[in-house]
XYZ file of C-alpha atoms in Angstrom:
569
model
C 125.399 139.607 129.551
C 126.676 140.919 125.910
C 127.846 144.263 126.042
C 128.630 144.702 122.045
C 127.223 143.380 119.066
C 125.980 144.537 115.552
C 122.846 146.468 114.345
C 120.634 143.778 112.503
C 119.626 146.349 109.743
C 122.869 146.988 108.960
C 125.317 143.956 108.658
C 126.120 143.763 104.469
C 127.495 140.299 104.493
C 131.208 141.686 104.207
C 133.005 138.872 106.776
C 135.103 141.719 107.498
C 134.357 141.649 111.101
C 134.853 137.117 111.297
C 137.735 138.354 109.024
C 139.335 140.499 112.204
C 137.777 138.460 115.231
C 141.231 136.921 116.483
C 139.265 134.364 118.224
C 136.510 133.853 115.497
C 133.647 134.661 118.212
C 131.325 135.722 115.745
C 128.519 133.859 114.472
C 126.748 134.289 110.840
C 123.134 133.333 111.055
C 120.403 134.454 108.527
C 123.010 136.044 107.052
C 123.457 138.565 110.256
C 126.651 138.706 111.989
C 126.569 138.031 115.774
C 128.939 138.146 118.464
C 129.030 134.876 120.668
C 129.613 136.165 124.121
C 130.808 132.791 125.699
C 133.344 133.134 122.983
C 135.178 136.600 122.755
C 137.342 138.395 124.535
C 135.806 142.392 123.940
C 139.189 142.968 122.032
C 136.140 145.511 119.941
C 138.216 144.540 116.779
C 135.212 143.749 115.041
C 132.920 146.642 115.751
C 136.107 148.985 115.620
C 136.558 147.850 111.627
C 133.130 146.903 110.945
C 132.652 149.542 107.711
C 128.830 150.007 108.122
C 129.395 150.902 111.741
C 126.483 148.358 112.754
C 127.584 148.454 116.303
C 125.894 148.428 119.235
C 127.460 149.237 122.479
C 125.459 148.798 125.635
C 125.419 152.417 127.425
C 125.250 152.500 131.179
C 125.037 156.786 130.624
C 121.361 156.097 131.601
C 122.092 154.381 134.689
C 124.408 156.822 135.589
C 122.792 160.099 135.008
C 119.973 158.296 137.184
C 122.818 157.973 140.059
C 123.180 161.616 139.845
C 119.822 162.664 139.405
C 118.640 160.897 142.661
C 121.988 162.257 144.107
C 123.768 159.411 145.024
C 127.594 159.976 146.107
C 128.739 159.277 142.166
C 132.814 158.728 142.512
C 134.394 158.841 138.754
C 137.219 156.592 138.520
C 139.225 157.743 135.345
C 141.844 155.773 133.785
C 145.155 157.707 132.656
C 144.699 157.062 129.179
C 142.408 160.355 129.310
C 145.368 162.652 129.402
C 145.878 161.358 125.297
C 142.141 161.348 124.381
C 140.836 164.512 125.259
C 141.746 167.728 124.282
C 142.715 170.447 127.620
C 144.875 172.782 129.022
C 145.049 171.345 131.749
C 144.510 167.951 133.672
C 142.163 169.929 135.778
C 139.930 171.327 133.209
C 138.908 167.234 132.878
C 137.861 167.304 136.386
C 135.622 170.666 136.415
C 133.973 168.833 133.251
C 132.897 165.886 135.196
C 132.035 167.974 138.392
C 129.831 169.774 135.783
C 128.309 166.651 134.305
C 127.238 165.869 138.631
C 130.290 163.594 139.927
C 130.736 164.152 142.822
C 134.348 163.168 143.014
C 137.274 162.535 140.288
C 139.873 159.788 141.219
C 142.159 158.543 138.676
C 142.265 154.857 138.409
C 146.320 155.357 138.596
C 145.701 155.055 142.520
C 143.910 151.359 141.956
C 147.323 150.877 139.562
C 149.793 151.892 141.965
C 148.289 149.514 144.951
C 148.843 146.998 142.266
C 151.665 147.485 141.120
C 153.119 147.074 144.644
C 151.556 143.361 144.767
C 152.599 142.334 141.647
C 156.717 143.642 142.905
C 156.333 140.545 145.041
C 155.900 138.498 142.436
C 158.185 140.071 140.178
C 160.885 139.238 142.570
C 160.229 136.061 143.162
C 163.453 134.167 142.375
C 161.729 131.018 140.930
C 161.605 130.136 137.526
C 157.804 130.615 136.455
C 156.442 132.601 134.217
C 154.076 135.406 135.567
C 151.649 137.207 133.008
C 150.295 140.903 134.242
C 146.129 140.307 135.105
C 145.341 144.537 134.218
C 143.960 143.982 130.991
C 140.879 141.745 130.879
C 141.051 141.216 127.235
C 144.396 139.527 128.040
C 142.433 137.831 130.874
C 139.494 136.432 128.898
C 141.876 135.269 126.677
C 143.608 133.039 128.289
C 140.827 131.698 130.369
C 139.056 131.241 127.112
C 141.356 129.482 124.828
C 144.725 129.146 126.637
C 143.411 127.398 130.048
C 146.594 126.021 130.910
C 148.180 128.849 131.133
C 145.732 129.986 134.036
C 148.609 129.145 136.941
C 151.067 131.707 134.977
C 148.214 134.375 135.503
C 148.795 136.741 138.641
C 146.394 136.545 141.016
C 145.862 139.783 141.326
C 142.730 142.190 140.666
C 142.951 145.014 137.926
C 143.454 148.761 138.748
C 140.101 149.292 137.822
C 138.543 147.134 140.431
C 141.453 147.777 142.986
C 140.272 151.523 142.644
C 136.559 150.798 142.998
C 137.589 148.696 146.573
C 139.263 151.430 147.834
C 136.493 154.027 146.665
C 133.642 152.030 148.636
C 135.993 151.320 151.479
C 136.355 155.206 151.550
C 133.181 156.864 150.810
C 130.719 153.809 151.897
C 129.281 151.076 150.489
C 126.577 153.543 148.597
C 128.919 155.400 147.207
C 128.249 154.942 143.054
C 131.724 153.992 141.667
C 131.782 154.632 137.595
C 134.724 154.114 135.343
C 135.873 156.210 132.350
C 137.719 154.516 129.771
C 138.774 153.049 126.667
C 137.987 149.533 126.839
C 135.431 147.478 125.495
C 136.318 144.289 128.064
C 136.229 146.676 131.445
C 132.248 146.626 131.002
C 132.239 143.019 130.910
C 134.675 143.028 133.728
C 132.554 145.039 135.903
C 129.820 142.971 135.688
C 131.807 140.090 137.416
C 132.445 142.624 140.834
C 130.542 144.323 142.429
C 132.704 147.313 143.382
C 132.456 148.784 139.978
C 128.474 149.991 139.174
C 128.413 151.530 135.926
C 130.993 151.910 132.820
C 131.329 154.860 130.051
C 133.942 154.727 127.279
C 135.702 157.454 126.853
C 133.784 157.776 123.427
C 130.400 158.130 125.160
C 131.576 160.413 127.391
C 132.817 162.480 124.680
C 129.550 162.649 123.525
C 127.890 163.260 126.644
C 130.186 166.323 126.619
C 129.113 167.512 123.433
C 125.430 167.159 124.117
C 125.959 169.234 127.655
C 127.949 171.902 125.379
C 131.204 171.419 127.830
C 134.026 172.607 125.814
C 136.998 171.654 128.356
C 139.675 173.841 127.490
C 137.178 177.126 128.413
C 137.003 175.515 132.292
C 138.504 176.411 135.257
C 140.919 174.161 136.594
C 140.069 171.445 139.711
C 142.270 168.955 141.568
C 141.769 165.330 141.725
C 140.402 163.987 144.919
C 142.969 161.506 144.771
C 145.596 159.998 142.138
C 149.245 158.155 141.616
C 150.837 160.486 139.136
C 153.846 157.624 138.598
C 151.352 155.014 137.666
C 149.724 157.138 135.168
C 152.299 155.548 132.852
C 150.282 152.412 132.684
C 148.277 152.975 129.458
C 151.401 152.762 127.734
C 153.125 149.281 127.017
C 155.712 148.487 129.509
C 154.269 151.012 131.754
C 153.246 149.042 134.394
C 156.779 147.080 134.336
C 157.973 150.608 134.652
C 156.185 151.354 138.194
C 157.533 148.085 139.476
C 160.025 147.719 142.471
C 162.355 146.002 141.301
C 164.769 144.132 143.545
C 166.289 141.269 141.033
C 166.922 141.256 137.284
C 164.212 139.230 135.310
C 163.438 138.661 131.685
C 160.692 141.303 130.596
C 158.402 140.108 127.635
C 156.202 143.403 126.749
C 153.763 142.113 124.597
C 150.778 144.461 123.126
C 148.467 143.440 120.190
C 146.623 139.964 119.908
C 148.608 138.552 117.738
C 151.906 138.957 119.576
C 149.973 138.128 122.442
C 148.967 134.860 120.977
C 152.543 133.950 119.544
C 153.728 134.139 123.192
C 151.189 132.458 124.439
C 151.519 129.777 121.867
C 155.521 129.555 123.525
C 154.589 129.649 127.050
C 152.001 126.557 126.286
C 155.120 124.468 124.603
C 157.535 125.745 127.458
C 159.445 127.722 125.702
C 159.977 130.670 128.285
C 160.928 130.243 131.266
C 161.457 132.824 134.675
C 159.975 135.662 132.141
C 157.880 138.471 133.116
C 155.343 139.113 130.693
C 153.302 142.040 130.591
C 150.585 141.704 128.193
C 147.986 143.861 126.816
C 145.699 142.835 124.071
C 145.668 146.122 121.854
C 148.479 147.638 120.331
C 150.006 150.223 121.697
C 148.431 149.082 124.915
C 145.401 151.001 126.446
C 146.408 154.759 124.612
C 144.665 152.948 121.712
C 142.082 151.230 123.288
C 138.792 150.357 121.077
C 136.497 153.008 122.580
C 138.744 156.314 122.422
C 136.801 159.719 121.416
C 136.140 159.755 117.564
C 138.277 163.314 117.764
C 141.355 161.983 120.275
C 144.552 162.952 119.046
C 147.001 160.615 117.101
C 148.418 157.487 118.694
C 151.876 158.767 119.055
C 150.600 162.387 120.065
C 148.639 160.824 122.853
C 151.789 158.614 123.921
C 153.987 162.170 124.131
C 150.760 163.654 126.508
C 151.095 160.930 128.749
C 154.945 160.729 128.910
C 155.051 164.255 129.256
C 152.366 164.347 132.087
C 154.635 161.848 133.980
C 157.909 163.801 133.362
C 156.816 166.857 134.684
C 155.023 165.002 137.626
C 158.199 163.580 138.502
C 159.850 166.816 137.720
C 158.506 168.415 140.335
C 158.119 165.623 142.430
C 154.821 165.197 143.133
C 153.465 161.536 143.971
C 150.144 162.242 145.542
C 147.149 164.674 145.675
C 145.108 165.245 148.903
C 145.336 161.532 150.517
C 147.203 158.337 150.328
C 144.922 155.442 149.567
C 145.734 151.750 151.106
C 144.041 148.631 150.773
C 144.114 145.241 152.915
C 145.739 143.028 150.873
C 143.359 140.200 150.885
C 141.029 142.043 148.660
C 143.817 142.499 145.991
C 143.554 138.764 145.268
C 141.357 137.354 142.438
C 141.446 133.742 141.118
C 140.918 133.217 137.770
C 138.751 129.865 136.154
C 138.908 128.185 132.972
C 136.107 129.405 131.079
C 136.710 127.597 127.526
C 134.165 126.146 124.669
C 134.588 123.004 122.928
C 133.711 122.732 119.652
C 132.457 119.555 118.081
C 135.332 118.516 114.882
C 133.799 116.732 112.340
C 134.980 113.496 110.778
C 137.076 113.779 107.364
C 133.814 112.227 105.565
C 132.056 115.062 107.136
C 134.008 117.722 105.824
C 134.241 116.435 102.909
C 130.506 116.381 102.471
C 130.364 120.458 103.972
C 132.926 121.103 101.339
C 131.150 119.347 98.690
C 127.836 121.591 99.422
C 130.058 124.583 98.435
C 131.290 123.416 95.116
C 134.544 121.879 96.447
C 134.851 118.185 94.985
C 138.665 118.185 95.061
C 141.750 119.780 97.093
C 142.208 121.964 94.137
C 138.800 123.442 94.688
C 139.905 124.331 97.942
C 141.182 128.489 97.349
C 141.746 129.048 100.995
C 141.061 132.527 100.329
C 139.654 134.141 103.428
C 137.140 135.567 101.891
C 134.320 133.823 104.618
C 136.589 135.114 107.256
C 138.310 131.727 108.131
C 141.873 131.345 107.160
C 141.452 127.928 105.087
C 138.212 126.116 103.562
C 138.549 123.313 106.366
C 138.362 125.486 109.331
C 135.019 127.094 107.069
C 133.385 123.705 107.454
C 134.241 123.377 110.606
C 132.317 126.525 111.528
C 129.260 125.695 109.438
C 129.332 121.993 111.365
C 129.277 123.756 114.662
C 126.659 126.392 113.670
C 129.040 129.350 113.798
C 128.680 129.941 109.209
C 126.465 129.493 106.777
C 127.516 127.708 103.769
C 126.543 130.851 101.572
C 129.298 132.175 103.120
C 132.077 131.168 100.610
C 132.294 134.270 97.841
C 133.967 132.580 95.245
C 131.244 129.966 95.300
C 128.732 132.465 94.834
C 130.233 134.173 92.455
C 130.650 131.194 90.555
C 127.068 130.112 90.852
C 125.605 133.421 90.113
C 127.949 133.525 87.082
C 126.969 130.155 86.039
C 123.093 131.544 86.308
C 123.554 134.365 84.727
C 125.441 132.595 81.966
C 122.345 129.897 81.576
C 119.678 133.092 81.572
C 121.596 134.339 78.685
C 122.285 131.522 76.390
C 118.620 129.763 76.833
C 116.528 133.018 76.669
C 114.313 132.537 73.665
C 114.890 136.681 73.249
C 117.871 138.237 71.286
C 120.004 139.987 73.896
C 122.911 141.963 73.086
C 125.297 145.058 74.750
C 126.463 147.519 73.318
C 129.144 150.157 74.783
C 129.555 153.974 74.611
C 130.932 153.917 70.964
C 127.161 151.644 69.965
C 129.713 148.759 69.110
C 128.560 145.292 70.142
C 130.481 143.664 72.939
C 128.008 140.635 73.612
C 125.742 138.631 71.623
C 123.447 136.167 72.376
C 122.647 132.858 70.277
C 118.994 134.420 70.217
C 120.522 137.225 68.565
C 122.473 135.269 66.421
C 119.093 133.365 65.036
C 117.137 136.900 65.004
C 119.236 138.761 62.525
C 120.921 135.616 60.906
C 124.111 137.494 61.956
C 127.351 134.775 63.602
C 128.298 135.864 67.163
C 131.673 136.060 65.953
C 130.960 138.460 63.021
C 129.014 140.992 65.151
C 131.528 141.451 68.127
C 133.014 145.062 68.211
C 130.907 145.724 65.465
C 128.719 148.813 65.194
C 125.232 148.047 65.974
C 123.981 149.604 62.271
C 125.408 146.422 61.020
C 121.879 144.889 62.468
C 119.934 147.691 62.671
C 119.338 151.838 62.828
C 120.784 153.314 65.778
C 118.319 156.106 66.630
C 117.383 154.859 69.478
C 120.205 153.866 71.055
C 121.633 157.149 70.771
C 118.580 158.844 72.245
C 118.934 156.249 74.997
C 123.237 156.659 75.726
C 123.038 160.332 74.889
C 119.675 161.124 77.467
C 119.916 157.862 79.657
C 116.542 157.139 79.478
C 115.247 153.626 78.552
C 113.209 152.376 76.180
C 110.741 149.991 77.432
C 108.435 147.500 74.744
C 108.542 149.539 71.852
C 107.292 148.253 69.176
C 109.910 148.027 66.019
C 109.462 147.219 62.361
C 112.321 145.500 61.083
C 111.855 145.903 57.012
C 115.079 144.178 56.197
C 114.255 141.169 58.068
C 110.873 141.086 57.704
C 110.456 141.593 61.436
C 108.797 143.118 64.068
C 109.861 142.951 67.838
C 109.175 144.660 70.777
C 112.365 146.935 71.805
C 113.636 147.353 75.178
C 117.430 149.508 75.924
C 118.417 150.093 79.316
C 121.612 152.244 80.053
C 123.791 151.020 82.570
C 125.758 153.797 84.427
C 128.667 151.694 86.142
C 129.499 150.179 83.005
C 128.565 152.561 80.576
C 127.199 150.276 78.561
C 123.197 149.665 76.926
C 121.092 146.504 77.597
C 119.307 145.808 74.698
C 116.758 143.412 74.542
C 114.522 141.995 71.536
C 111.429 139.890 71.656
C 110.330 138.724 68.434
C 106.433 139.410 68.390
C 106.440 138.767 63.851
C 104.589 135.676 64.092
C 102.501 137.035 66.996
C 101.703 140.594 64.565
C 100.672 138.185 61.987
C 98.131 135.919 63.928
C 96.409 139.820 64.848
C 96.390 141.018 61.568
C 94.724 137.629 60.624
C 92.024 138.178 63.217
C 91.564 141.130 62.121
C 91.006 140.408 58.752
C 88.667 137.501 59.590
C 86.823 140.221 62.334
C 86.320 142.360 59.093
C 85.209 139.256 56.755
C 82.798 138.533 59.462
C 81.493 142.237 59.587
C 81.113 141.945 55.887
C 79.514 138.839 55.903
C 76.875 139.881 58.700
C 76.242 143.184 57.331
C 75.289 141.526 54.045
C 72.758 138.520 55.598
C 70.955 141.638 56.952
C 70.602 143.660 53.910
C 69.205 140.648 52.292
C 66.781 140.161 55.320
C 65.720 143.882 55.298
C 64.927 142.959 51.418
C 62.897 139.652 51.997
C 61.441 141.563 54.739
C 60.404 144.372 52.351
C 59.361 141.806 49.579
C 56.749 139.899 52.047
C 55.652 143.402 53.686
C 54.635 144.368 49.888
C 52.912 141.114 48.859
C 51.031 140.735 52.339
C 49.823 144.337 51.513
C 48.661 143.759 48.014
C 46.760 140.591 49.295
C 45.376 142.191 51.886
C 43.732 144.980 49.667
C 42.504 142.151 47.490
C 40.602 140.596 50.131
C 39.534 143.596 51.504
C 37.515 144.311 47.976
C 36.262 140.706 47.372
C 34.925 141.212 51.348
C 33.184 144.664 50.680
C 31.806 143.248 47.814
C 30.671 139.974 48.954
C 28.997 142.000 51.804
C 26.825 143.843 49.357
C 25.695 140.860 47.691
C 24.482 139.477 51.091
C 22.822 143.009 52.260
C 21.404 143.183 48.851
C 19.585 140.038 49.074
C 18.455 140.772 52.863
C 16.899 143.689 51.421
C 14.942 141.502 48.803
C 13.525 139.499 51.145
């Protein structure tokens, strides 16, 4: 079950986060970063740097607020490191917060550290000569399972304090008892999921929130005692603190390792037996849990939070106090855990085959090969590699793209049948385009860091730097060549610099103004066929008319004749 990845809206192609991932778990696919959950370790390196803050964390607070709501016995569990992320008075103000929020009860997970503590003593003074590596952190845990496997048998088989505590919680308030844990780390919700003792995680960071959204201000509470807690193991969240709580009873070789990549450098040793009978207590962030991935947006500094926790211990011990209300024990068989190999093989290409991936990406020869980082992988090898086994997308490599969006844009400029030049602030031209060049008859060379009068008036231009409006199409007369073009300047902000671009339309004006002429002939021409019609017309009308009075007499006439003679007869 993933408990972390990234918002898909958000991810800008940056790499930062493959950049970070110690154990390059993430996968780029449509150009969306994704975390592989087979293959990290919730370190929350990635989503901790990841500058659009595209992460999504799965929330239990739901779940949880439906515990209370149906009033369930809800048992907080709350790791030490709260005493350095949250601002209070007073320890006790923090438990009168979540007695407000509807816990029921507030254990610190120090009492879960302290029972373990006391099993890992007995290996701690075991006289042989292996190496034993602490089991609290399960970032530390996944780690090793994951991509040190044979280090497994150096791994104490031992449960964490978090799951020790949630044991002794159901043991103690029943088996439907609700047992949540409050803290900074990412892995503990993945961790959870594998035991059943532990039913719902909140980071410290969403309780924070949940705070804020309740209006709890803690500092303004009253203050309320634990129901139970180990004020000596409340040292834990700082590195070497749980070598601190240990008994010891013979002198061994302490390794305290905090932050993956000292973590990894030992491990790296301990896998070519180079330590031997050395206690290793290892915990993958640095600094150890007081600066786990999930602390409150707000929490103090990291060395602010270390002197709170210190302090809290000094005084504990100062006054000698050990325990609150009730000791806790827990039957020893439940404390162990055994721990499974759980790594991924990837499938490595053959040298023909990475030659061919690295080919795709523009590099023919070892030269080619920048090794920059860029993609997120330290060389271009381990790149191809990753796009082989589906993990990157060949796109991936910057310089590449760079290159072949130069190389584009290059192309687009020199081919472009229009005259394209750029001028900066001053109107003095700082590119020229062989378009250009053939427009105004004027040599590349010649016109660079020349003002832009040398080709033409700069009225517009001026308008266009001096309002930053552009000019789109307008249509320009160019006397001195014998030109016209259509004129379009575009200010660019960033570089403070105008676009100017020129399409010659002379030839085009000429062709129109040939129409036209020829439209006009033809008017001419038509107008004229009809007057002469209208005339022939008016010559016929005038001749039919005279011949038709003609006949008209001869008729009238010829009609009398014949009357006259019917008469006679």
């Amino acid at each position: 079950m993933a408990v972390i990845n990234f918002s898909k809206a958000n991810c800008m192609n940056c790499y930062k986060c493959v950049r970070e991932c110690p154990v390059k778990a993430i996968k780029v696919k449509d150009e969306q970063a994704q975390i592989v959950e087979e293959l990290c370790i919730a370190c929350g390196n990635c989503l901790r740097i990841c500058p659009q803050n595209a992460k999504e964390i799965q929330s239990e607070l739901v779940t949880v607020k439906t515990y209370i709501n149906k009033e369930y016995k809800v048992v907080a569990s709350v790791a030490p490191a709260f005493i350095g992320a949250f601002k209070f008075d007073h320890a006790g103000q923090f438990v009168s917060a979540l007695k407000r929020l509807g816990f029921s009860h507030v254990e610190q997970t120090a009492v879960g550290a302290a029972l373990v503590s006391k099993e890992y003593s007995e290996f701690y003074n075991n006289p042989c000569e292996d190496n034993y590596i602490t089991t609290s952190c399960p970032g530390v845990n996944y780690l090793i399972q994951k991509y040190y496997p044979s280090l497994i048998a150096s791994m104490i088989p031992v449960i964490s304090p978090m799951v020790c505590h949630g044991k002794t919680i159901k043991e103690r308030y029943g088996e439907e008892a609700k047992v949540v844990f409050l803290g900074p780390c990412l892995a503990k919700k993945l961790e959870a999921i594998e035991d059943n003792s532990i039913d719902a995680v909140l980071t410290f960071d969403e309780l924070n929130k949940w705070f804020q959204k309740e209006r709890i201000v803690l500092n303004e509470l009253p203050i309320e005692s634990f129901d139970a807690e180990d004020l000596a193991a409340s040292i834990y969240p700082i590195a070497g603190g749980i070598s601190a709580t240990l008994d010891k009873k013979i002198d061994k070789k302490i390794f305290k390792v905090d932050g993956i990549d000292n973590c990894v450098q030992v491990l790296g040793s301990l896998e070519k037996n180079e330590v031997k009978s050395t206690w290793i207590e290892m915990n993958l962030c640095n600094n150890s849990c007081i600066n786990g991935p999930a602390m409150p947006e707000e929490a103090e500094n990291l060395y602010l939070r270390k002197y709170k926790i210190e302090k809290y211990v000094h005084n504990c011990e100062k006054n000698n106090k050990s325990w609150q209300q009730k000791e806790v024990s827990i039957n020893n068989a439940y404390l162990k855990k055994e721990f499974i190999n759980l790594s991924s093989s990837f499938a490595i290409p053959n040298e023909e085959e990475i030659r061919g991936l690295l080919k795709d990406i523009g590099k023919i020869r070892e030269k080619d090969e920048l090794n920059c980082g860029a993609c997120g992988y330290n060389t271009c090898r381990e790149k191809a590699i990753a796009v082989y086994n589906g993990m990157a997308e060949k796109n991936m490599c910057l310089p590449y793209m760079r290159q072949r969006a130069e190389m584009l844009t290059n192309v687009i400029f020199d081919v472009t049948p229009n005259a394209i030049f750029i001028l900066n602030d001053d109107l003095d031209i700082i590119n020229f385009n062989p378009s250009a060049e053939t427009l105004f008859n004027v040599a590349r060379d010649f016109a660079l860091k020349k003002p832009v009068t040398i080709l033409m008036e700069d009225d517009d231009f001026i308008d266009v730097r001096d309002t930053k409006r552009s000019i789109l199409s307008k249509k320009v007369k160019l006397k001195h060549y014998n030109l016209t073009v259509l004129e379009t300047a575009v200010y660019i902000e960033e570089h403070k610099a105008i676009l100017v671009i020129m399409i010659d339309i002379t030839n085009n004006e000429k062709k129109e103004k040939k129409l036209e002429e020829l439209k006009l002939n033809t008017l001419d021409m038509a107008q004229e066929v009809i007057d002469k019609q209208m005339r022939v017309a008016q010559e016929i009308a005038s001749l039919l008319g005279e011949t038709t009075a003609e006949t008209k007499v001869i008729l009238t006439k010829l009609k009398k004749i014949v009357q006259s003679k019917e008469d006679d007869i």
